[in-house]
Amino acid sequence: MGNTGGFGDFAALEPFFRIVQEGLSGLVDGGHFFELLAEDVVVEYVVSVPGYPRRVRGREAVADLYRGYGDVMILHSADGLAVHRAPGTSVVVLEYAVHGQAVGTGRAYDNHFVSVITVKDRKVAHWRDYLDPVAVFRAIGWPAKEH
């Protein structure tokens, strides 16, 4: 797929990919996370961390954003999936948790997400993401403590 360099670049995110695929099972087509996304998908990070983009457009842009994830965080598992579907609409809400370790500090990383996903033509057309930024700060040690 384009210039994503193969899916091996994203091994640190596999638990996230798997839980999203489980949550969207039967609603979207594609064998890997990025294949679930429409070419012109819009992803909005509504509650996130400083320095992270608020909005990304396009499958390739999402892949580019996620490519460096393993330099900061490695996920070991994901669980707690709850799927909420509004009958008669194309909106699906996924709640889930991810667990891993921050690369720089070695600290545990546990975060909870709510993803509001709009499906169109069996692809993810729009994604709004909410996470706990404090969980990220704890794991990466930000802000750094004065010595």
CSV table of N, CA and C in Angstrom, one decimal:
chain,number,residue,atom,x,y,z
A,1,MET,N,0.8,-1.2,0.0
A,1,MET,CA,0.0,0.0,0.0
A,1,MET,C,0.9,1.2,0.0
A,2,GLY,N,1.0,1.9,-1.1
A,2,GLY,CA,1.7,3.1,-1.2
A,2,GLY,C,3.0,3.1,-0.6
A,3,ASN,N,3.3,4.2,0.2
A,3,ASN,CA,4.7,4.3,0.8
A,3,ASN,C,4.7,4.0,2.3
A,4,THR,N,3.8,3.1,2.7
A,4,THR,CA,3.8,2.8,4.2
A,4,THR,C,4.9,1.9,4.5
A,5,GLY,N,5.6,1.3,3.5
A,5,GLY,CA,6.8,0.5,3.8
A,5,GLY,C,6.5,-0.8,4.4
A,6,GLY,N,5.3,-1.3,4.2
A,6,GLY,CA,4.9,-2.6,4.7
A,6,GLY,C,4.4,-2.4,6.2
A,7,PHE,N,3.6,-3.4,6.6
A,7,PHE,CA,3.0,-3.3,7.9
A,7,PHE,C,3.9,-3.6,9.0
A,8,GLY,N,5.1,-4.2,8.7
A,8,GLY,CA,6.1,-4.5,9.8
A,8,GLY,C,6.5,-3.2,10.5
A,9,ASP,N,6.4,-2.1,9.8
A,9,ASP,CA,6.9,-0.8,10.5
A,9,ASP,C,6.0,-0.5,11.7
A,10,PHE,N,4.9,-1.2,11.8
A,10,PHE,CA,3.9,-0.8,12.8
A,10,PHE,C,3.7,-1.9,13.9
A,11,ALA,N,4.7,-2.7,14.1
A,11,ALA,CA,4.6,-3.8,15.0
A,11,ALA,C,4.2,-3.4,16.4
A,12,ALA,N,4.7,-2.2,16.8
A,12,ALA,CA,4.4,-1.7,18.2
A,12,ALA,C,2.9,-1.4,18.4
A,13,LEU,N,2.2,-1.3,17.3
A,13,LEU,CA,0.7,-0.9,17.4
A,13,LEU,C,-0.2,-2.1,17.2
A,14,GLU,N,0.4,-3.3,17.0
A,14,GLU,CA,-0.5,-4.5,16.7
A,14,GLU,C,-1.6,-4.7,17.6
A,15,PRO,N,-1.5,-4.6,19.0
A,15,PRO,CA,-2.6,-4.8,19.8
A,15,PRO,C,-3.8,-3.8,19.6
A,16,PHE,N,-3.4,-2.6,19.3
A,16,PHE,CA,-4.4,-1.6,18.9
A,16,PHE,C,-5.1,-2.0,17.6
A,17,PHE,N,-4.3,-2.3,16.6
A,17,PHE,CA,-4.9,-2.7,15.3
A,17,PHE,C,-5.9,-3.9,15.5
A,18,ARG,N,-5.5,-4.9,16.3
A,18,ARG,CA,-6.3,-6.1,16.5
A,18,ARG,C,-7.7,-5.7,17.2
A,19,ILE,N,-7.6,-4.9,18.2
A,19,ILE,CA,-8.9,-4.6,19.0
A,19,ILE,C,-9.8,-3.7,18.1
A,20,VAL,N,-9.3,-2.8,17.3
A,20,VAL,CA,-10.1,-2.0,16.4
A,20,VAL,C,-10.7,-3.0,15.3
A,21,GLN,N,-9.9,-3.9,14.8
A,21,GLN,CA,-10.5,-4.8,13.8
A,21,GLN,C,-11.6,-5.6,14.4
A,22,GLU,N,-11.4,-6.1,15.6
A,22,GLU,CA,-12.4,-6.8,16.3
A,22,GLU,C,-13.7,-6.0,16.5
A,23,GLY,N,-13.5,-4.7,16.9
A,23,GLY,CA,-14.7,-3.9,17.1
A,23,GLY,C,-15.4,-3.5,15.9
A,24,LEU,N,-14.8,-3.5,14.8
A,24,LEU,CA,-15.4,-3.1,13.5
A,24,LEU,C,-15.7,-4.4,12.6
A,25,SER,N,-15.5,-5.5,13.2
A,25,SER,CA,-15.8,-6.8,12.4
A,25,SER,C,-17.2,-6.8,11.8
A,26,GLY,N,-17.2,-7.1,10.5
A,26,GLY,CA,-18.5,-7.2,9.8
A,26,GLY,C,-19.0,-5.9,9.3
A,27,LEU,N,-18.4,-4.8,9.7
A,27,LEU,CA,-18.8,-3.5,9.3
A,27,LEU,C,-17.9,-2.9,8.2
A,28,VAL,N,-16.7,-3.3,8.2
A,28,VAL,CA,-15.7,-2.7,7.2
A,28,VAL,C,-14.9,-3.8,6.5
A,29,ASP,N,-14.4,-3.5,5.4
A,29,ASP,CA,-13.6,-4.5,4.6
A,29,ASP,C,-12.1,-4.1,4.7
A,30,GLY,N,-11.3,-5.1,4.8
A,30,GLY,CA,-9.8,-4.9,4.8
A,30,GLY,C,-9.2,-5.9,5.7
A,31,GLY,N,-8.0,-6.3,5.4
A,31,GLY,CA,-7.3,-7.3,6.2
A,31,GLY,C,-6.3,-6.7,7.2
A,32,HIS,N,-6.0,-5.5,7.1
A,32,HIS,CA,-5.1,-4.8,8.1
A,32,HIS,C,-5.7,-3.5,8.4
A,33,PHE,N,-5.4,-2.9,9.6
A,33,PHE,CA,-5.9,-1.7,10.1
A,33,PHE,C,-6.0,-0.6,9.0
A,34,PHE,N,-4.9,-0.4,8.3
A,34,PHE,CA,-4.8,0.7,7.3
A,34,PHE,C,-5.8,0.4,6.1
A,35,GLU,N,-6.0,-0.8,5.8
A,35,GLU,CA,-6.9,-1.2,4.7
A,35,GLU,C,-8.4,-1.0,5.1
A,36,LEU,N,-8.7,-0.8,6.4
A,36,LEU,CA,-10.0,-0.5,6.9
A,36,LEU,C,-10.4,1.0,6.6
A,37,LEU,N,-9.3,1.8,6.5
A,37,LEU,CA,-9.5,3.3,6.3
A,37,LEU,C,-9.8,3.6,4.9
A,38,ALA,N,-10.7,4.5,4.7
A,38,ALA,CA,-10.9,5.1,3.3
A,38,ALA,C,-9.7,5.9,2.9
A,39,GLU,N,-9.4,6.0,1.6
A,39,GLU,CA,-8.3,6.7,1.1
A,39,GLU,C,-8.3,8.2,1.7
A,40,ASP,N,-9.5,8.7,1.8
A,40,ASP,CA,-9.6,10.1,2.2
A,40,ASP,C,-10.1,10.3,3.7
A,41,VAL,N,-9.9,9.3,4.5
A,41,VAL,CA,-10.3,9.3,5.9
A,41,VAL,C,-9.9,10.6,6.6
A,42,VAL,N,-10.7,11.0,7.5
A,42,VAL,CA,-10.4,12.2,8.3
A,42,VAL,C,-10.3,11.6,9.8
A,43,VAL,N,-9.2,11.8,10.4
A,43,VAL,CA,-9.0,11.4,11.8
A,43,VAL,C,-8.8,12.7,12.6
A,44,GLU,N,-9.6,12.8,13.7
A,44,GLU,CA,-9.5,14.0,14.6
A,44,GLU,C,-9.1,13.5,16.0
A,45,TYR,N,-8.1,14.1,16.5
A,45,TYR,CA,-7.7,13.7,17.9
A,45,TYR,C,-8.2,14.8,18.8
A,46,VAL,N,-9.4,14.6,19.3
A,46,VAL,CA,-10.1,15.6,20.1
A,46,VAL,C,-9.5,15.8,21.5
A,47,VAL,N,-9.2,14.7,22.2
A,47,VAL,CA,-8.5,14.8,23.4
A,47,VAL,C,-7.2,14.0,23.2
A,48,SER,N,-6.1,14.7,23.3
A,48,SER,CA,-4.8,14.1,22.9
A,48,SER,C,-3.7,14.7,23.8
A,49,VAL,N,-2.5,14.8,23.2
A,49,VAL,CA,-1.4,15.3,24.0
A,49,VAL,C,-0.7,16.4,23.2
A,50,PRO,N,-0.1,17.3,23.9
A,50,PRO,CA,0.6,18.5,23.2
A,50,PRO,C,1.5,18.0,22.1
A,51,GLY,N,1.5,18.7,21.0
A,51,GLY,CA,2.4,18.3,19.9
A,51,GLY,C,1.8,17.3,18.9
A,52,TYR,N,0.7,16.7,19.2
A,52,TYR,CA,0.1,15.8,18.3
A,52,TYR,C,-0.9,16.5,17.5
A,53,PRO,N,-1.0,16.2,16.2
A,53,PRO,CA,-1.9,16.9,15.3
A,53,PRO,C,-3.3,16.8,15.8
A,54,ARG,N,-4.1,17.8,15.5
A,54,ARG,CA,-5.5,17.7,15.9
A,54,ARG,C,-6.4,17.0,14.8
A,55,ARG,N,-5.9,17.1,13.6
A,55,ARG,CA,-6.6,16.5,12.5
A,55,ARG,C,-5.7,16.0,11.4
A,56,VAL,N,-5.9,14.8,10.9
A,56,VAL,CA,-5.1,14.2,9.8
A,56,VAL,C,-6.1,13.8,8.7
A,57,ARG,N,-5.8,14.0,7.5
A,57,ARG,CA,-6.6,13.6,6.4
A,57,ARG,C,-5.8,12.7,5.5
A,58,GLY,N,-6.4,11.5,5.2
A,58,GLY,CA,-5.9,10.6,4.3
A,58,GLY,C,-5.2,9.4,4.9
A,59,ARG,N,-5.4,8.2,4.3
A,59,ARG,CA,-4.9,6.9,4.8
A,59,ARG,C,-3.3,7.0,5.0
A,60,GLU,N,-2.7,7.6,3.9
A,60,GLU,CA,-1.2,7.7,4.0
A,60,GLU,C,-0.7,8.6,5.1
A,61,ALA,N,-1.4,9.7,5.3
A,61,ALA,CA,-1.1,10.6,6.4
A,61,ALA,C,-1.2,9.9,7.8
A,62,VAL,N,-2.2,9.1,7.9
A,62,VAL,CA,-2.4,8.4,9.2
A,62,VAL,C,-1.2,7.4,9.4
A,63,ALA,N,-0.9,6.7,8.3
A,63,ALA,CA,0.2,5.7,8.4
A,63,ALA,C,1.5,6.4,8.7
A,64,ASP,N,1.7,7.6,8.1
A,64,ASP,CA,3.0,8.4,8.3
A,64,ASP,C,3.0,8.8,9.8
A,65,LEU,N,1.9,9.2,10.3
A,65,LEU,CA,1.8,9.6,11.7
A,65,LEU,C,2.1,8.5,12.7
A,66,TYR,N,1.6,7.3,12.4
A,66,TYR,CA,1.7,6.2,13.3
A,66,TYR,C,3.1,5.4,13.1
A,67,ARG,N,3.8,5.7,12.0
A,67,ARG,CA,5.0,5.0,11.7
A,67,ARG,C,6.0,5.1,12.9
A,68,GLY,N,6.2,6.3,13.5
A,68,GLY,CA,7.2,6.5,14.6
A,68,GLY,C,6.7,6.1,15.9
A,69,TYR,N,5.5,5.5,16.1
A,69,TYR,CA,5.0,5.2,17.4
A,69,TYR,C,5.9,4.3,18.2
A,70,GLY,N,6.5,3.3,17.6
A,70,GLY,CA,7.4,2.3,18.3
A,70,GLY,C,8.6,3.0,18.8
A,71,ASP,N,9.0,4.2,18.4
A,71,ASP,CA,10.1,4.9,19.0
A,71,ASP,C,9.8,5.4,20.4
A,72,VAL,N,8.5,5.6,20.7
A,72,VAL,CA,8.1,6.2,21.9
A,72,VAL,C,7.4,5.1,22.8
A,73,MET,N,6.5,4.3,22.2
A,73,MET,CA,5.7,3.4,23.0
A,73,MET,C,5.6,2.0,22.3
A,74,ILE,N,5.7,0.9,23.1
A,74,ILE,CA,5.4,-0.4,22.5
A,74,ILE,C,4.2,-1.0,23.3
A,75,LEU,N,3.2,-1.3,22.5
A,75,LEU,CA,2.0,-1.9,23.1
A,75,LEU,C,2.2,-3.4,23.2
A,76,HIS,N,1.7,-4.0,24.4
A,76,HIS,CA,1.8,-5.4,24.6
A,76,HIS,C,0.4,-6.1,24.5
A,77,SER,N,-0.6,-5.3,24.8
A,77,SER,CA,-2.0,-5.9,24.7
A,77,SER,C,-3.0,-4.8,24.7
A,78,ALA,N,-4.3,-5.2,24.4
A,78,ALA,CA,-5.4,-4.3,24.3
A,78,ALA,C,-6.6,-5.1,24.8
A,79,ASP,N,-7.5,-4.5,25.6
A,79,ASP,CA,-8.7,-5.2,26.1
A,79,ASP,C,-9.8,-4.3,26.4
A,80,GLY,N,-10.8,-4.8,27.1
A,80,GLY,CA,-11.9,-4.0,27.5
A,80,GLY,C,-12.8,-3.4,26.4
A,81,LEU,N,-12.8,-4.2,25.3
A,81,LEU,CA,-13.6,-3.7,24.2
A,81,LEU,C,-15.1,-3.6,24.5
A,82,ALA,N,-15.7,-2.5,24.2
A,82,ALA,CA,-17.1,-2.3,24.2
A,82,ALA,C,-17.5,-1.6,22.9
A,83,VAL,N,-18.5,-2.2,22.2
A,83,VAL,CA,-18.9,-1.7,20.9
A,83,VAL,C,-20.3,-1.2,21.0
A,84,HIS,N,-20.5,0.1,20.7
A,84,HIS,CA,-21.8,0.7,20.7
A,84,HIS,C,-22.2,1.1,19.3
A,85,ARG,N,-23.3,0.6,18.8
A,85,ARG,CA,-23.8,1.0,17.5
A,85,ARG,C,-25.2,1.6,17.6
A,86,ALA,N,-25.3,2.7,16.9
A,86,ALA,CA,-26.6,3.4,16.9
A,86,ALA,C,-27.4,2.8,15.7
A,87,PRO,N,-28.5,2.1,16.0
A,87,PRO,CA,-29.3,1.5,14.9
A,87,PRO,C,-29.7,2.6,13.9
A,88,GLY,N,-29.6,2.2,12.6
A,88,GLY,CA,-30.0,3.1,11.5
A,88,GLY,C,-29.0,4.1,11.2
A,89,THR,N,-27.8,4.1,11.8
A,89,THR,CA,-26.8,5.1,11.5
A,89,THR,C,-25.5,4.4,11.1
A,90,SER,N,-24.6,5.1,10.6
A,90,SER,CA,-23.3,4.5,10.2
A,90,SER,C,-22.2,4.8,11.3
A,91,VAL,N,-22.6,5.2,12.5
A,91,VAL,CA,-21.7,5.5,13.5
A,91,VAL,C,-21.5,4.3,14.5
A,92,VAL,N,-20.3,4.0,14.8
A,92,VAL,CA,-19.9,3.0,15.8
A,92,VAL,C,-19.0,3.7,16.8
A,93,VAL,N,-19.2,3.4,18.1
A,93,VAL,CA,-18.4,3.9,19.2
A,93,VAL,C,-17.6,2.7,19.8
A,94,LEU,N,-16.3,2.8,19.8
A,94,LEU,CA,-15.5,1.7,20.4
A,94,LEU,C,-14.9,2.3,21.7
A,95,GLU,N,-15.0,1.5,22.8
A,95,GLU,CA,-14.3,1.8,24.0
A,95,GLU,C,-13.3,0.7,24.2
A,96,TYR,N,-12.0,1.0,24.5
A,96,TYR,CA,-11.0,0.0,24.7
A,96,TYR,C,-9.8,0.5,25.5
A,97,ALA,N,-9.0,-0.4,25.9
A,97,ALA,CA,-7.8,0.0,26.7
A,97,ALA,C,-6.6,-0.6,26.0
A,98,VAL,N,-5.5,0.1,26.0
A,98,VAL,CA,-4.2,-0.5,25.6
A,98,VAL,C,-3.2,-0.5,26.7
A,99,HIS,N,-2.3,-1.5,26.6
A,99,HIS,CA,-1.3,-1.6,27.7
A,99,HIS,C,0.1,-1.9,27.0
A,100,GLY,N,1.1,-1.2,27.6
A,100,GLY,CA,2.4,-1.4,27.0
A,100,GLY,C,3.5,-0.7,27.9
A,101,GLN,N,4.5,-0.2,27.2
A,101,GLN,CA,5.6,0.3,27.9
A,101,GLN,C,6.2,1.5,27.1
A,102,ALA,N,6.6,2.5,27.8
A,102,ALA,CA,7.3,3.7,27.2
A,102,ALA,C,8.7,3.3,26.9
A,103,VAL,N,9.2,3.5,25.7
A,103,VAL,CA,10.6,3.2,25.3
A,103,VAL,C,11.6,3.9,26.1
A,104,GLY,N,11.4,5.2,26.3
A,104,GLY,CA,12.4,6.1,26.9
A,104,GLY,C,12.6,5.9,28.4
A,105,THR,N,11.5,5.6,29.1
A,105,THR,CA,11.5,5.5,30.6
A,105,THR,C,11.4,4.1,31.1
A,106,GLY,N,10.8,3.2,30.2
A,106,GLY,CA,10.6,1.8,30.7
A,106,GLY,C,9.4,1.7,31.6
A,107,ARG,N,8.6,2.8,31.7
A,107,ARG,CA,7.4,2.8,32.6
A,107,ARG,C,6.3,2.1,31.9
A,108,ALA,N,5.4,1.6,32.7
A,108,ALA,CA,4.2,1.0,32.1
A,108,ALA,C,3.3,2.1,31.5
A,109,TYR,N,2.6,1.7,30.5
A,109,TYR,CA,1.6,2.5,29.8
A,109,TYR,C,0.3,1.8,29.7
A,110,ASP,N,-0.7,2.5,30.3
A,110,ASP,CA,-2.1,1.9,30.3
A,110,ASP,C,-3.0,3.1,30.0
A,111,ASN,N,-3.7,3.0,28.9
A,111,ASN,CA,-4.6,4.1,28.5
A,111,ASN,C,-5.9,3.6,28.0
A,112,HIS,N,-6.9,4.4,28.2
A,112,HIS,CA,-8.3,4.1,27.7
A,112,HIS,C,-8.7,5.0,26.6
A,113,PHE,N,-9.4,4.5,25.6
A,113,PHE,CA,-9.8,5.3,24.5
A,113,PHE,C,-11.3,5.2,24.2
A,114,VAL,N,-11.8,6.2,23.6
A,114,VAL,CA,-13.2,6.2,23.1
A,114,VAL,C,-13.0,6.7,21.6
A,115,SER,N,-13.3,5.9,20.7
A,115,SER,CA,-13.2,6.2,19.3
A,115,SER,C,-14.6,6.2,18.6
A,116,VAL,N,-15.0,7.4,18.1
A,116,VAL,CA,-16.3,7.5,17.4
A,116,VAL,C,-16.0,7.4,15.9
A,117,ILE,N,-16.5,6.4,15.3
A,117,ILE,CA,-16.1,6.0,13.9
A,117,ILE,C,-17.4,6.1,13.0
A,118,THR,N,-17.2,6.7,11.9
A,118,THR,CA,-18.3,6.7,10.9
A,118,THR,C,-17.8,5.9,9.7
A,119,VAL,N,-18.7,4.9,9.4
A,119,VAL,CA,-18.4,4.0,8.3
A,119,VAL,C,-19.2,4.4,7.0
A,120,LYS,N,-18.5,4.4,5.9
A,120,LYS,CA,-19.2,4.7,4.6
A,120,LYS,C,-18.6,3.7,3.6
A,121,ASP,N,-19.4,3.1,2.8
A,121,ASP,CA,-19.0,2.1,1.8
A,121,ASP,C,-18.0,1.1,2.3
A,122,ARG,N,-18.3,0.6,3.6
A,122,ARG,CA,-17.5,-0.4,4.2
A,122,ARG,C,-16.1,-0.1,4.5
A,123,LYS,N,-15.9,1.2,4.7
A,123,LYS,CA,-14.5,1.8,5.1
A,123,LYS,C,-14.7,2.8,6.1
A,124,VAL,N,-13.7,3.0,7.0
A,124,VAL,CA,-13.8,4.1,8.0
A,124,VAL,C,-13.6,5.4,7.2
A,125,ALA,N,-14.6,6.3,7.3
A,125,ALA,CA,-14.6,7.6,6.6
A,125,ALA,C,-14.1,8.7,7.6
A,126,HIS,N,-14.5,8.5,8.8
A,126,HIS,CA,-14.2,9.6,9.8
A,126,HIS,C,-14.0,8.9,11.2
A,127,TRP,N,-13.0,9.4,11.9
A,127,TRP,CA,-12.7,8.9,13.2
A,127,TRP,C,-12.4,10.0,14.2
A,128,ARG,N,-13.1,10.0,15.3
A,128,ARG,CA,-12.8,11.0,16.4
A,128,ARG,C,-12.3,10.2,17.6
A,129,ASP,N,-11.1,10.6,18.1
A,129,ASP,CA,-10.4,9.8,19.1
A,129,ASP,C,-10.3,10.7,20.4
A,130,TYR,N,-10.5,10.0,21.5
A,130,TYR,CA,-10.4,10.6,22.8
A,130,TYR,C,-9.6,9.6,23.7
A,131,LEU,N,-8.6,10.2,24.3
A,131,LEU,CA,-7.7,9.4,25.2
A,131,LEU,C,-7.4,10.1,26.5
A,132,ASP,N,-6.7,9.4,27.4
A,132,ASP,CA,-6.3,10.0,28.7
A,132,ASP,C,-4.9,10.6,28.5
A,133,PRO,N,-4.7,11.9,28.4
A,133,PRO,CA,-3.3,12.4,28.2
A,133,PRO,C,-2.5,12.2,29.4
A,134,VAL,N,-3.0,12.2,30.6
A,134,VAL,CA,-2.3,12.0,31.8
A,134,VAL,C,-1.6,10.6,31.8
A,135,ALA,N,-2.2,9.6,31.2
A,135,ALA,CA,-1.6,8.2,31.1
A,135,ALA,C,-0.4,8.3,30.3
A,136,VAL,N,-0.4,9.1,29.2
A,136,VAL,CA,0.8,9.2,28.4
A,136,VAL,C,1.9,10.0,29.1
A,137,PHE,N,1.5,11.0,29.8
A,137,PHE,CA,2.5,11.8,30.6
A,137,PHE,C,3.2,10.9,31.6
A,138,ARG,N,2.4,10.2,32.3
A,138,ARG,CA,3.0,9.3,33.4
A,138,ARG,C,4.0,8.3,32.8
A,139,ALA,N,3.7,7.7,31.6
A,139,ALA,CA,4.5,6.7,31.0
A,139,ALA,C,5.8,7.4,30.5
A,140,ILE,N,5.7,8.5,29.8
A,140,ILE,CA,6.9,9.1,29.2
A,140,ILE,C,7.7,10.0,30.1
A,141,GLY,N,7.1,10.3,31.3
A,141,GLY,CA,7.8,11.1,32.3
A,141,GLY,C,7.8,12.6,31.9
A,142,TRP,N,6.6,13.1,31.5
A,142,TRP,CA,6.5,14.5,31.1
A,142,TRP,C,5.5,15.1,32.0
A,143,PRO,N,5.7,16.3,32.5
A,143,PRO,CA,6.9,17.0,32.3
A,143,PRO,C,8.1,16.5,33.2
A,144,ALA,N,9.3,16.7,32.7
A,144,ALA,CA,10.4,16.2,33.4
A,144,ALA,C,10.5,16.9,34.8
A,145,LYS,N,10.8,16.1,35.8
A,145,LYS,CA,11.0,16.6,37.1
A,145,LYS,C,12.3,17.4,37.2
A,146,GLU,N,12.3,18.5,37.9
A,146,GLU,CA,13.6,19.2,38.2
A,146,GLU,C,14.4,18.4,39.2
A,147,HIS,N,15.7,18.4,38.9
A,147,HIS,CA,16.6,17.7,39.8
A,147,HIS,C,17.3,18.6,40.8
